[in-house]
Amino acid sequence: QVRLVESGGGLVQAGTSLTLSCVASGRTFSSHAMGWFRQAPGKEREFVAVITWNGRNIHYADSVKGRFTISRDDSKNTVTLEMISLKPEDTARYYCAQDDVGDYDPPYSFIYGMRYWGKGTLVTVSS
């Protein structure tokens, strides 16, 4: 049974930084792509970032490119999302996700979601 537990959310001011972490358990972490998604109040869940099994392929939503960095530490079964220059529009519940595949070919299915989800961690950015 796959379990994903996020941490690191909180209330921050615009322009500051925050780092989210997600610890996975239940199956071989290093074989699977990992991602972050977010859902703002009243909006649909959206893709934020994905990192493939070996860390060689990384994709970001246009809205976070240059500000967010996704990384993974297979020794700790952890995926991290470093967020800088936060904006009020980054306010959302952030979800960690793990897919059944390790890598992707176009069209990239990860933007629609992944197989397993955490419960999320809330990020609030005040102006």
The first five atom37 places (N, CA, C, CB, O) and aatype in JSON, in Angstrom:
{
  "aatype": [5, 19, 1, 10, 19, 6, 15, 7, 7, 7, 10, 19, 5, 0, 7, 16, 15, 10, 16, 10, 15, 4, 19, 0, 15, 7, 1, 16, 13, 15, 15, 8, 0, 12, 7, 17, 13, 1, 5, 0, 14, 7, 11, 6, 1, 6, 13, 19, 0, 19, 9, 16, 17, 2, 7, 1, 2, 9, 8, 18, 0, 3, 15, 19, 11, 7, 1, 13, 16, 9, 15, 1, 3, 3, 15, 11, 2, 16, 19, 16, 10, 6, 12, 9, 15, 10, 11, 14, 6, 3, 16, 0, 1, 18, 18, 4, 0, 5, 3, 3, 19, 7, 3, 18, 3, 14, 14, 18, 15, 13, 9, 18, 7, 12, 1, 18, 17, 7, 11, 7, 16, 10, 19, 16, 19, 15, 15],
  "atom_mask": [
    [1, 1, 1, 1, 1],
    [1, 1, 1, 1, 1],
    [1, 1, 1, 1, 1],
    [1, 1, 1, 1, 1],
    [1, 1, 1, 1, 1],
    [1, 1, 1, 1, 1],
    [1, 1, 1, 1, 1],
    [1, 1, 1, 0, 1],
    [1, 1, 1, 0, 1],
    [1, 1, 1, 0, 1],
    [1, 1, 1, 1, 1],
    [1, 1, 1, 1, 1],
    [1, 1, 1, 1, 1],
    [1, 1, 1, 1, 1],
    [1, 1, 1, 0, 1],
    [1, 1, 1, 1, 1],
    [1, 1, 1, 1, 1],
    [1, 1, 1, 1, 1],
    [1, 1, 1, 1, 1],
    [1, 1, 1, 1, 1],
    [1, 1, 1, 1, 1],
    [1, 1, 1, 1, 1],
    [1, 1, 1, 1, 1],
    [1, 1, 1, 1, 1],
    [1, 1, 1, 1, 1],
    [1, 1, 1, 0, 1],
    [1, 1, 1, 1, 1],
    [1, 1, 1, 1, 1],
    [1, 1, 1, 1, 1],
    [1, 1, 1, 1, 1],
    [1, 1, 1, 1, 1],
    [1, 1, 1, 1, 1],
    [1, 1, 1, 1, 1],
    [1, 1, 1, 1, 1],
    [1, 1, 1, 0, 1],
    [1, 1, 1, 1, 1],
    [1, 1, 1, 1, 1],
    [1, 1, 1, 1, 1],
    [1, 1, 1, 1, 1],
    [1, 1, 1, 1, 1],
    [1, 1, 1, 1, 1],
    [1, 1, 1, 0, 1],
    [1, 1, 1, 1, 1],
    [1, 1, 1, 1, 1],
    [1, 1, 1, 1, 1],
    [1, 1, 1, 1, 1],
    [1, 1, 1, 1, 1],
    [1, 1, 1, 1, 1],
    [1, 1, 1, 1, 1],
    [1, 1, 1, 1, 1],
    [1, 1, 1, 1, 1],
    [1, 1, 1, 1, 1],
    [1, 1, 1, 1, 1],
    [1, 1, 1, 1, 1],
    [1, 1, 1, 0, 1],
    [1, 1, 1, 1, 1],
    [1, 1, 1, 1, 1],
    [1, 1, 1, 1, 1],
    [1, 1, 1, 1, 1],
    [1, 1, 1, 1, 1],
    [1, 1, 1, 1, 1],
    [1, 1, 1, 1, 1],
    [1, 1, 1, 1, 1],
    [1, 1, 1, 1, 1],
    [1, 1, 1, 1, 1],
    [1, 1, 1, 0, 1],
    [1, 1, 1, 1, 1],
    [1, 1, 1, 1, 1],
    [1, 1, 1, 1, 1],
    [1, 1, 1, 1, 1],
    [1, 1, 1, 1, 1],
    [1, 1, 1, 1, 1],
    [1, 1, 1, 1, 1],
    [1, 1, 1, 1, 1],
    [1, 1, 1, 1, 1],
    [1, 1, 1, 1, 1],
    [1, 1, 1, 1, 1],
    [1, 1, 1, 1, 1],
    [1, 1, 1, 1, 1],
    [1, 1, 1, 1, 1],
    [1, 1, 1, 1, 1],
    [1, 1, 1, 1, 1],
    [1, 1, 1, 1, 1],
    [1, 1, 1, 1, 1],
    [1, 1, 1, 1, 1],
    [1, 1, 1, 1, 1],
    [1, 1, 1, 1, 1],
    [1, 1, 1, 1, 1],
    [1, 1, 1, 1, 1],
    [1, 1, 1, 1, 1],
    [1, 1, 1, 1, 1],
    [1, 1, 1, 1, 1],
    [1, 1, 1, 1, 1],
    [1, 1, 1, 1, 1],
    [1, 1, 1, 1, 1],
    [1, 1, 1, 1, 1],
    [1, 1, 1, 1, 1],
    [1, 1, 1, 1, 1],
    [1, 1, 1, 1, 1],
    [1, 1, 1, 1, 1],
    [1, 1, 1, 1, 1],
    [1, 1, 1, 0, 1],
    [1, 1, 1, 1, 1],
    [1, 1, 1, 1, 1],
    [1, 1, 1, 1, 1],
    [1, 1, 1, 1, 1],
    [1, 1, 1, 1, 1],
    [1, 1, 1, 1, 1],
    [1, 1, 1, 1, 1],
    [1, 1, 1, 1, 1],
    [1, 1, 1, 1, 1],
    [1, 1, 1, 1, 1],
    [1, 1, 1, 0, 1],
    [1, 1, 1, 1, 1],
    [1, 1, 1, 1, 1],
    [1, 1, 1, 1, 1],
    [1, 1, 1, 1, 1],
    [1, 1, 1, 0, 1],
    [1, 1, 1, 1, 1],
    [1, 1, 1, 0, 1],
    [1, 1, 1, 1, 1],
    [1, 1, 1, 1, 1],
    [1, 1, 1, 1, 1],
    [1, 1, 1, 1, 1],
    [1, 1, 1, 1, 1],
    [1, 1, 1, 1, 1],
    [1, 1, 1, 1, 1]
  ],
  "atom_positions": [
    [[0.84, -1.19, 0.0], [0.0, 0.0, 0.0], [0.88, 1.25, 0.0], [-0.96, 0.0, 1.22], [1.68, 1.46, 0.91]],
    [[0.72, 2.05, -1.03], [1.53, 3.26, -1.15], [0.99, 4.33, -0.22], [1.55, 3.76, -2.6], [-0.21, 4.58, -0.14]],
    [[1.91, 4.97, 0.49], [1.53, 6.07, 1.38], [2.45, 7.25, 1.11], [1.62, 5.64, 2.89], [3.67, 7.11, 1.04]],
    [[1.84, 8.41, 0.95], [2.58, 9.64, 0.69], [2.2, 10.65, 1.76], [2.28, 10.19, -0.75], [1.02, 10.92, 1.97]],
    [[3.21, 11.21, 2.42], [2.95, 12.15, 3.5], [3.72, 13.44, 3.24], [3.34, 11.54, 4.87], [4.95, 13.46, 3.22]],
    [[2.96, 14.51, 3.03], [3.56, 15.82, 2.76], [3.78, 16.59, 4.06], [2.67, 16.63, 1.81], [3.11, 16.37, 5.06]],
    [[4.74, 17.5, 4.0], [5.0, 18.4, 5.12], [5.63, 19.67, 4.6], [5.9, 17.73, 6.17], [6.11, 19.73, 3.46]],
    [[5.62, 20.7, 5.43], [6.32, 21.93, 5.08], [5.44, 23.11, 4.72], [0.0, 0.0, 0.0], [5.94, 24.21, 4.51]],
    [[4.15, 22.88, 4.63], [3.26, 23.99, 4.31], [3.17, 25.0, 5.44], [0.0, 0.0, 0.0], [3.62, 24.74, 6.56]],
    [[2.57, 26.15, 5.14], [2.41, 27.16, 6.16], [1.98, 28.49, 5.58], [0.0, 0.0, 0.0], [1.67, 28.59, 4.39]],
    [[1.96, 29.49, 6.44], [1.6, 30.85, 6.03], [2.87, 31.67, 5.87], [0.63, 31.52, 7.07], [3.66, 31.8, 6.8]],
    [[3.06, 32.21, 4.68], [4.26, 33.01, 4.4], [3.86, 34.28, 3.67], [5.28, 32.19, 3.57], [2.76, 34.39, 3.13]],
    [[4.77, 35.23, 3.66], [4.53, 36.47, 2.93], [4.99, 36.34, 1.48], [5.24, 37.65, 3.62], [5.89, 35.56, 1.16]],
    [[4.37, 37.12, 0.64], [4.77, 37.13, -0.77], [6.24, 37.51, -0.89], [3.9, 38.1, -1.59], [6.73, 38.37, -0.17]],
    [[6.91, 36.85, -1.8], [8.32, 37.11, -2.02], [9.27, 36.23, -1.24], [0.0, 0.0, 0.0], [10.48, 36.23, -1.47]],
    [[8.72, 35.48, -0.32], [9.55, 34.6, 0.5], [9.58, 33.19, -0.07], [9.05, 34.58, 1.95], [9.03, 32.93, -1.15]],
    [[10.22, 32.29, 0.66], [10.44, 30.93, 0.17], [9.85, 29.91, 1.12], [11.93, 30.65, -0.03], [9.61, 30.19, 2.3]],
    [[9.61, 28.73, 0.59], [9.09, 27.63, 1.38], [9.5, 26.33, 0.7], [7.54, 27.72, 1.54], [9.56, 26.26, -0.53]],
    [[9.77, 25.32, 1.48], [10.13, 24.02, 0.92], [9.17, 22.96, 1.43], [11.59, 23.64, 1.29], [8.97, 22.81, 2.63]],
    [[8.59, 22.23, 0.49], [7.69, 21.13, 0.81], [8.43, 19.82, 0.65], [6.43, 21.16, -0.08], [9.28, 19.67, -0.23]],
    [[8.1, 18.87, 1.5], [8.68, 17.54, 1.4], [7.58, 16.5, 1.39], [9.66, 17.29, 2.56], [6.48, 16.71, 1.9]],
    [[7.9, 15.37, 0.8], [6.96, 14.25, 0.75], [7.75, 12.97, 0.93], [6.16, 14.24, -0.59], [8.69, 12.69, 0.19]],
    [[7.35, 12.2, 1.92], [7.97, 10.9, 2.16], [7.03, 9.81, 1.67], [8.32, 10.71, 3.67], [5.85, 9.78, 2.02]],
    [[7.58, 8.92, 0.87], [6.78, 7.85, 0.29], [7.15, 6.51, 0.92], [6.97, 7.79, -1.23], [8.29, 6.3, 1.34]],
    [[6.18, 5.63, 0.97], [6.41, 4.27, 1.46], [5.46, 3.33, 0.75], [6.24, 4.19, 3.0], [4.46, 3.76, 0.18]],
    [[5.78, 2.05, 0.81], [4.86, 1.06, 0.27], [5.35, 0.31, -0.95], [0.0, 0.0, 0.0], [4.9, -0.81, -1.21]],
    [[6.27, 0.93, -1.71], [6.86, 0.21, -2.83], [8.18, 0.89, -3.18], [5.9, 0.19, -4.07], [8.54, 1.9, -2.58]],
    [[8.89, 0.33, -4.14], [10.22, 0.82, -4.46], [10.15, 2.24, -5.0], [10.9, -0.09, -5.47], [9.71, 2.47, -6.12]],
    [[10.6, 3.17, -4.2], [10.5, 4.58, -4.53], [11.25, 4.94, -5.8], [11.01, 5.42, -3.38], [10.76, 5.71, -6.63]],
    [[12.44, 4.39, -5.97], [13.33, 4.81, -7.05], [12.83, 4.41, -8.43], [14.68, 4.24, -6.83], [13.41, 4.83, -9.43]],
    [[11.79, 3.6, -8.51], [11.3, 3.13, -9.81], [10.21, 4.01, -10.4], [10.78, 1.73, -9.67], [9.8, 3.81, -11.54]],
    [[9.75, 4.98, -9.63], [8.54, 5.69, -10.01], [8.73, 7.2, -10.14], [7.46, 5.42, -9.02], [9.48, 7.82, -9.39]],
    [[8.02, 7.76, -11.11], [7.98, 9.22, -11.23], [7.21, 9.8, -10.06], [7.34, 9.65, -12.57], [6.26, 9.19, -9.55]],
    [[7.64, 10.98, -9.64], [6.99, 11.67, -8.53], [6.58, 13.07, -8.99], [7.94, 11.75, -7.3], [7.23, 13.67, -9.84]],
    [[5.51, 13.55, -8.43], [5.05, 14.87, -8.85], [4.42, 15.66, -7.73], [0.0, 0.0, 0.0], [4.13, 15.15, -6.65]],
    [[4.22, 16.93, -8.03], [3.49, 17.84, -7.13], [2.35, 18.48, -7.92], [4.44, 18.94, -6.53], [2.51, 18.89, -9.07]],
    [[1.21, 18.54, -7.29], [0.03, 19.2, -7.85], [-0.49, 20.15, -6.78], [-1.06, 18.16, -8.29], [-0.1, 20.07, -5.61]],
    [[-1.38, 21.04, -7.17], [-1.97, 21.95, -6.19], [-3.42, 22.24, -6.56], [-1.17, 23.26, -6.09], [-3.82, 22.16, -7.71]],
    [[-4.16, 22.59, -5.54], [-5.56, 22.97, -5.75], [-5.86, 24.19, -4.91], [-6.52, 21.81, -5.39], [-5.82, 24.14, -3.68]],
    [[-6.16, 25.28, -5.58], [-6.54, 26.51, -4.9], [-8.03, 26.48, -4.58], [-6.19, 27.74, -5.76], [-8.78, 25.76, -5.23]],
    [[-8.45, 27.25, -3.6], [-9.88, 27.28, -3.25], [-10.73, 27.64, -4.45], [-10.13, 28.28, -2.11], [-10.48, 28.64, -5.13]],
    [[-11.74, 26.82, -4.7], [-12.66, 27.1, -5.8], [-12.14, 26.75, -7.18], [0.0, 0.0, 0.0], [-12.8, 27.03, -8.18]],
    [[-10.96, 26.16, -7.24], [-10.38, 25.83, -8.54], [-10.09, 24.34, -8.64], [-9.09, 26.63, -8.77], [-10.09, 23.62, -7.64]],
    [[-9.85, 23.91, -9.85], [-9.51, 22.51, -10.06], [-8.04, 22.27, -9.72], [-9.8, 22.1, -11.51], [-7.21, 23.18, -9.72]],
    [[-7.75, 21.03, -9.43], [-6.37, 20.65, -9.18], [-5.54, 20.85, -10.44], [-6.28, 19.18, -8.7], [-6.0, 20.58, -11.55]],
    [[-4.31, 21.33, -10.26], [-3.46, 21.56, -11.41], [-2.06, 20.99, -11.19], [-3.37, 23.04, -11.73], [-1.59, 20.88, -10.06]],
    [[-1.44, 20.64, -12.29], [-0.09, 20.12, -12.27], [0.89, 21.22, -11.89], [0.28, 19.52, -13.62], [0.74, 22.37, -12.31]],
    [[1.9, 20.87, -11.1], [2.95, 21.82, -10.72], [4.31, 21.37, -11.26], [3.0, 21.97, -9.2], [4.98, 22.12, -11.97]],
    [[4.71, 20.15, -10.91], [6.04, 19.68, -11.32], [6.09, 18.16, -11.28], [7.14, 20.29, -10.4], [5.35, 17.52, -10.53]],
    [[6.98, 17.59, -12.08], [7.18, 16.15, -12.09], [8.67, 15.87, -12.26], [6.36, 15.46, -13.21], [9.38, 16.61, -12.93]],
    [[9.11, 14.78, -11.64], [10.49, 14.32, -11.8], [10.44, 12.83, -12.07], [11.36, 14.65, -10.52], [9.76, 12.09, -11.35]],
    [[11.14, 12.37, -13.1], [11.09, 10.98, -13.45], [11.95, 10.13, -12.53], [11.52, 10.8, -14.88], [12.64, 10.65, -11.66]],
    [[11.9, 8.83, -12.73], [12.49, 7.9, -11.79], [13.97, 8.14, -11.53], [12.3, 6.52, -12.29], [14.46, 7.96, -10.42]],
    [[14.68, 8.53, -12.59], [16.13, 8.73, -12.43], [16.5, 10.21, -12.31], [16.86, 8.11, -13.62], [17.68, 10.56, -12.29]],
    [[15.51, 11.06, -12.22], [15.77, 12.48, -12.05], [16.23, 13.2, -13.3], [0.0, 0.0, 0.0], [16.53, 14.39, -13.24]],
    [[16.28, 12.51, -14.44], [16.84, 13.12, -15.65], [15.82, 14.0, -16.37], [17.34, 12.05, -16.59], [16.19, 14.94, -17.07]],
    [[14.56, 13.7, -16.22], [13.53, 14.49, -16.88], [12.67, 15.18, -15.84], [12.67, 13.61, -17.81], [12.09, 14.53, -14.97]],
    [[12.58, 16.47, -15.95], [11.81, 17.29, -15.03], [10.97, 18.26, -15.85], [12.73, 18.06, -14.03], [11.44, 18.85, -16.82]],
    [[9.73, 18.4, -15.45], [8.83, 19.33, -16.13], [8.13, 20.19, -15.09], [7.8, 18.57, -17.01], [7.83, 19.74, -13.98]],
    [[7.88, 21.44, -15.48], [7.17, 22.37, -14.59], [6.01, 23.01, -15.33], [8.13, 23.46, -14.06], [6.02, 23.16, -16.55]],
    [[5.01, 23.37, -14.55], [3.95, 24.21, -15.1], [4.56, 25.57, -15.42], [2.75, 24.33, -14.11], [5.47, 26.03, -14.73]],
    [[4.05, 26.21, -16.46], [4.59, 27.52, -16.84], [4.51, 28.52, -15.7], [3.83, 28.06, -18.05], [5.37, 29.39, -15.56]],
    [[3.48, 28.41, -14.89], [3.26, 29.37, -13.81], [4.31, 29.32, -12.71], [1.91, 29.14, -13.21], [4.43, 30.26, -11.93]],
    [[5.08, 28.23, -12.64], [6.07, 28.1, -11.57], [7.5, 27.99, -12.09], [5.75, 26.88, -10.72], [8.44, 27.94, -11.29]],
    [[7.68, 27.95, -13.39], [9.03, 27.83, -13.96], [9.91, 28.97, -13.48], [8.97, 27.81, -15.49], [9.51, 30.13, -13.48]],
    [[11.12, 28.61, -13.08], [12.06, 29.61, -12.61], [11.92, 29.94, -11.14], [0.0, 0.0, 0.0], [12.79, 30.6, -10.56]],
    [[10.82, 29.49, -10.53], [10.61, 29.78, -9.1], [10.57, 28.52, -8.25], [9.32, 30.56, -8.91], [10.96, 28.55, -7.08]],
    [[10.1, 27.43, -8.82], [9.99, 26.17, -8.09], [11.02, 25.18, -8.61], [8.56, 25.59, -8.21], [11.35, 25.16, -9.8]],
    [[11.53, 24.35, -7.7], [12.48, 23.3, -8.07], [12.07, 22.0, -7.41], [13.92, 23.68, -7.67], [11.91, 21.93, -6.19]],
    [[11.91, 20.97, -8.21], [11.58, 19.65, -7.69], [12.84, 18.8, -7.68], [10.45, 18.97, -8.53], [13.66, 18.88, -8.59]],
    [[12.98, 18.0, -6.64], [14.14, 17.11, -6.55], [13.73, 15.86, -5.79], [15.33, 17.81, -5.86], [12.69, 15.83, -5.14]],
    [[14.56, 14.84, -5.88], [14.26, 13.61, -5.17], [15.52, 13.07, -4.52], [13.65, 12.56, -6.12], [16.63, 13.26, -5.02]],
    [[15.32, 12.39, -3.4], [16.39, 11.72, -2.69], [15.94, 10.29, -2.48], [16.74, 12.43, -1.33], [15.19, 9.99, -1.55]],
    [[16.41, 9.41, -3.35], [15.96, 8.02, -3.28], [16.44, 7.32, -2.0], [16.45, 7.25, -4.5], [15.82, 6.35, -1.57]],
    [[17.5, 7.79, -1.41], [17.98, 7.18, -0.17], [17.04, 7.45, 0.99], [19.38, 7.7, 0.16], [17.04, 6.73, 1.99]],
    [[16.22, 8.5, 0.84], [15.28, 8.87, 1.91], [13.83, 8.72, 1.47], [15.54, 10.3, 2.37], [12.91, 9.1, 2.2]],
    [[13.62, 8.18, 0.26], [12.26, 8.04, -0.28], [11.5, 9.36, -0.23], [11.48, 6.96, 0.49], [10.33, 9.41, 0.13]],
    [[12.19, 10.42, -0.58], [11.64, 11.76, -0.43], [11.7, 12.56, -1.72], [12.39, 12.51, 0.66], [12.69, 12.51, -2.46]],
    [[10.64, 13.28, -1.98], [10.62, 14.26, -3.07], [10.36, 15.63, -2.44], [9.53, 13.91, -4.15], [9.54, 15.76, -1.53]],
    [[11.06, 16.62, -2.95], [11.03, 17.95, -2.36], [10.63, 18.99, -3.41], [12.39, 18.31, -1.75], [10.98, 18.87, -4.58]],
    [[9.89, 19.99, -2.97], [9.54, 21.1, -3.85], [10.02, 22.38, -3.18], [7.99, 21.15, -4.15], [9.45, 22.81, -2.17]],
    [[11.05, 22.98, -3.73], [11.55, 24.25, -3.23], [10.86, 25.37, -3.98], [13.09, 24.34, -3.37], [10.86, 25.4, -5.21]],
    [[10.29, 26.28, -3.23], [9.51, 27.36, -3.82], [10.11, 28.7, -3.38], [8.01, 27.25, -3.42], [10.24, 28.95, -2.19]],
    [[10.46, 29.53, -4.34], [10.97, 30.86, -4.03], [10.08, 31.91, -4.68], [12.45, 31.02, -4.51], [9.24, 31.6, -5.52]],
    [[10.28, 33.14, -4.28], [9.5, 34.26, -4.84], [8.02, 33.94, -4.87], [9.99, 34.6, -6.25], [7.35, 34.13, -5.89]],
    [[7.52, 33.47, -3.76], [6.12, 33.05, -3.71], [5.18, 34.23, -3.94], [5.81, 32.4, -2.36], [5.45, 35.37, -3.55]],
    [[4.06, 33.92, -4.59], [3.05, 34.91, -4.91], [1.73, 34.52, -4.25], [2.89, 35.05, -6.43], [1.51, 33.34, -3.97]],
    [[0.86, 35.47, -4.02], [-0.45, 35.12, -3.45], [-1.19, 34.07, -4.29], [-1.31, 36.36, -3.33], [-1.93, 33.26, -3.74]],
    [[-0.99, 34.08, -5.59], [-1.66, 33.1, -6.44], [-1.08, 31.69, -6.31], [-1.59, 33.54, -7.89], [-1.62, 30.75, -6.89]],
    [[0.0, 31.54, -5.55], [0.51, 30.21, -5.24], [-0.23, 29.58, -4.06], [2.01, 30.28, -4.94], [0.01, 28.41, -3.74]],
    [[-1.11, 30.32, -3.44], [-1.89, 29.79, -2.32], [-2.73, 28.62, -2.78], [-2.78, 30.88, -1.72], [-3.52, 28.74, -3.72]],
    [[-2.54, 27.48, -2.12], [-3.25, 26.25, -2.51], [-2.89, 25.13, -1.54], [-2.91, 25.84, -3.97], [-1.98, 25.25, -0.72]],
    [[-3.62, 24.06, -1.66], [-3.19, 22.83, -1.0], [-2.31, 22.09, -2.0], [-4.43, 21.94, -0.53], [-2.71, 21.86, -3.14]],
    [[-1.13, 21.72, -1.57], [-0.16, 21.06, -2.43], [-0.15, 19.56, -2.14], [1.25, 21.67, -2.23], [-0.04, 19.12, -1.0]],
    [[-0.27, 18.81, -3.21], [-0.34, 17.36, -3.11], [0.87, 16.7, -3.76], [-1.63, 16.85, -3.75], [1.27, 17.05, -4.86]],
    [[1.43, 15.75, -3.05], [2.46, 14.89, -3.59], [1.79, 13.73, -4.3], [3.44, 14.4, -2.48], [0.74, 13.25, -3.86]],
    [[2.38, 13.28, -5.38], [1.82, 12.17, -6.12], [2.91, 11.24, -6.64], [0.97, 12.69, -7.28], [4.04, 11.66, -6.9]],
    [[2.55, 9.99, -6.78], [3.46, 8.99, -7.33], [2.75, 8.23, -8.44], [3.95, 8.02, -6.22], [1.59, 7.84, -8.3]],
    [[3.45, 8.03, -9.54], [2.83, 7.34, -10.66], [3.29, 5.89, -10.73], [3.14, 8.06, -11.96], [4.24, 5.5, -10.05]],
    [[2.61, 5.11, -11.56], [3.0, 3.73, -11.77], [4.19, 3.62, -12.71], [1.84, 2.92, -12.31], [4.93, 2.63, -12.66]],
    [[4.4, 4.62, -13.54], [5.51, 4.61, -14.49], [6.69, 5.39, -13.95], [5.07, 5.18, -15.84], [6.59, 6.16, -13.0]],
    [[7.85, 5.14, -14.6], [9.04, 5.87, -14.19], [9.35, 7.06, -15.05], [0.0, 0.0, 0.0], [9.99, 8.02, -14.6]],
    [[8.9, 6.99, -16.31], [9.21, 8.05, -17.26], [8.03, 8.2, -18.22], [10.53, 7.75, -18.04], [7.08, 7.41, -18.2]],
    [[8.11, 9.22, -19.06], [6.98, 9.53, -19.93], [7.44, 9.85, -21.34], [6.17, 10.69, -19.35], [8.53, 10.38, -21.57]],
    [[6.56, 9.51, -22.3], [6.7, 9.99, -23.66], [5.55, 10.95, -23.93], [6.71, 8.81, -24.69], [4.48, 10.84, -23.33]],
    [[5.78, 11.89, -24.85], [4.66, 12.76, -25.23], [3.52, 11.95, -25.84], [5.11, 13.85, -26.22], [3.81, 10.95, -26.5]],
    [[2.26, 12.3, -25.66], [1.78, 13.41, -24.82], [1.92, 13.06, -23.33], [0.3, 13.74, -25.16], [1.7, 11.91, -22.94]],
    [[2.25, 14.0, -22.56], [2.6, 13.75, -21.18], [1.36, 13.58, -20.31], [3.46, 14.88, -20.64], [0.65, 14.54, -20.01]],
    [[1.12, 12.33, -19.93], [-0.08, 12.02, -19.15], [-0.01, 12.56, -17.74], [-0.29, 10.53, -19.1], [-1.04, 12.69, -17.08]],
    [[1.19, 12.88, -17.25], [1.3, 13.29, -15.86], [0.54, 14.57, -15.57], [2.75, 13.47, -15.48], [0.15, 14.81, -14.42]],
    [[0.31, 15.4, -16.58], [-0.38, 16.66, -16.3], [-1.82, 16.43, -15.88], [-0.33, 17.56, -17.54], [-2.46, 17.31, -15.32]],
    [[-2.34, 15.25, -16.16], [-3.72, 14.95, -15.79], [-3.82, 14.29, -14.42], [-4.36, 14.06, -16.83], [-4.91, 14.19, -13.87]],
    [[-2.71, 13.85, -13.88], [-2.74, 13.22, -12.57], [-1.86, 11.99, -12.52], [0.0, 0.0, 0.0], [-1.31, 11.55, -13.53]],
    [[-1.73, 11.45, -11.32], [-0.92, 10.27, -11.11], [-1.71, 9.23, -10.32], [0.37, 10.62, -10.38], [-2.86, 9.44, -9.95]],
    [[-1.05, 8.1, -10.07], [-1.76, 6.95, -9.51], [-2.07, 7.11, -8.02], [-0.95, 5.71, -9.72], [-3.16, 6.77, -7.57]],
    [[-1.11, 7.6, -7.26], [-1.27, 7.68, -5.8], [-1.09, 9.12, -5.33], [-0.27, 6.74, -5.08], [-0.31, 9.89, -5.9]],
    [[-1.83, 9.44, -4.27], [-1.85, 10.82, -3.79], [-1.67, 10.88, -2.28], [-3.14, 11.5, -4.18], [-2.11, 9.99, -1.55]],
    [[-1.03, 11.95, -1.83], [-1.02, 12.26, -0.42], [-2.23, 13.08, -0.06], [0.0, 0.0, 0.0], [-3.07, 13.37, -0.91]],
    [[-2.33, 13.46, 1.2], [-3.48, 14.23, 1.66], [-3.27, 15.73, 1.49], [-3.77, 13.91, 3.11], [-4.21, 16.51, 1.61]],
    [[-2.06, 16.13, 1.21], [-1.78, 17.52, 0.91], [-1.29, 18.32, 2.11], [0.0, 0.0, 0.0], [-1.48, 17.95, 3.27]],
    [[-0.66, 19.43, 1.78], [-0.21, 20.38, 2.79], [-0.57, 21.78, 2.3], [1.34, 20.24, 3.06], [-0.38, 22.11, 1.13]],
    [[-1.08, 22.6, 3.21], [-1.63, 23.89, 2.81], [-0.54, 24.96, 2.8], [-2.76, 24.3, 3.75], [0.21, 25.13, 3.76]],
    [[-0.48, 25.68, 1.69], [0.42, 26.82, 1.55], [-0.43, 28.07, 1.35], [1.41, 26.61, 0.35], [-1.24, 28.15, 0.43]],
    [[-0.21, 29.04, 2.22], [-0.92, 30.31, 2.1], [0.09, 31.43, 1.98], [-1.85, 30.55, 3.33], [0.97, 31.59, 2.83]],
    [[-0.03, 32.19, 0.91], [0.9, 33.29, 0.66], [0.14, 34.61, 0.8], [1.55, 33.17, -0.76], [-0.79, 34.89, 0.03]],
    [[0.53, 35.39, 1.77], [-0.15, 36.67, 2.0], [0.55, 37.78, 1.23], [-0.19, 37.0, 3.51], [1.76, 37.75, 1.01]],
    [[-0.23, 38.76, 0.83], [0.32, 39.88, 0.05], [0.81, 41.01, 0.93], [-0.71, 40.41, -0.93], [1.3, 42.02, 0.43]]
  ]
}
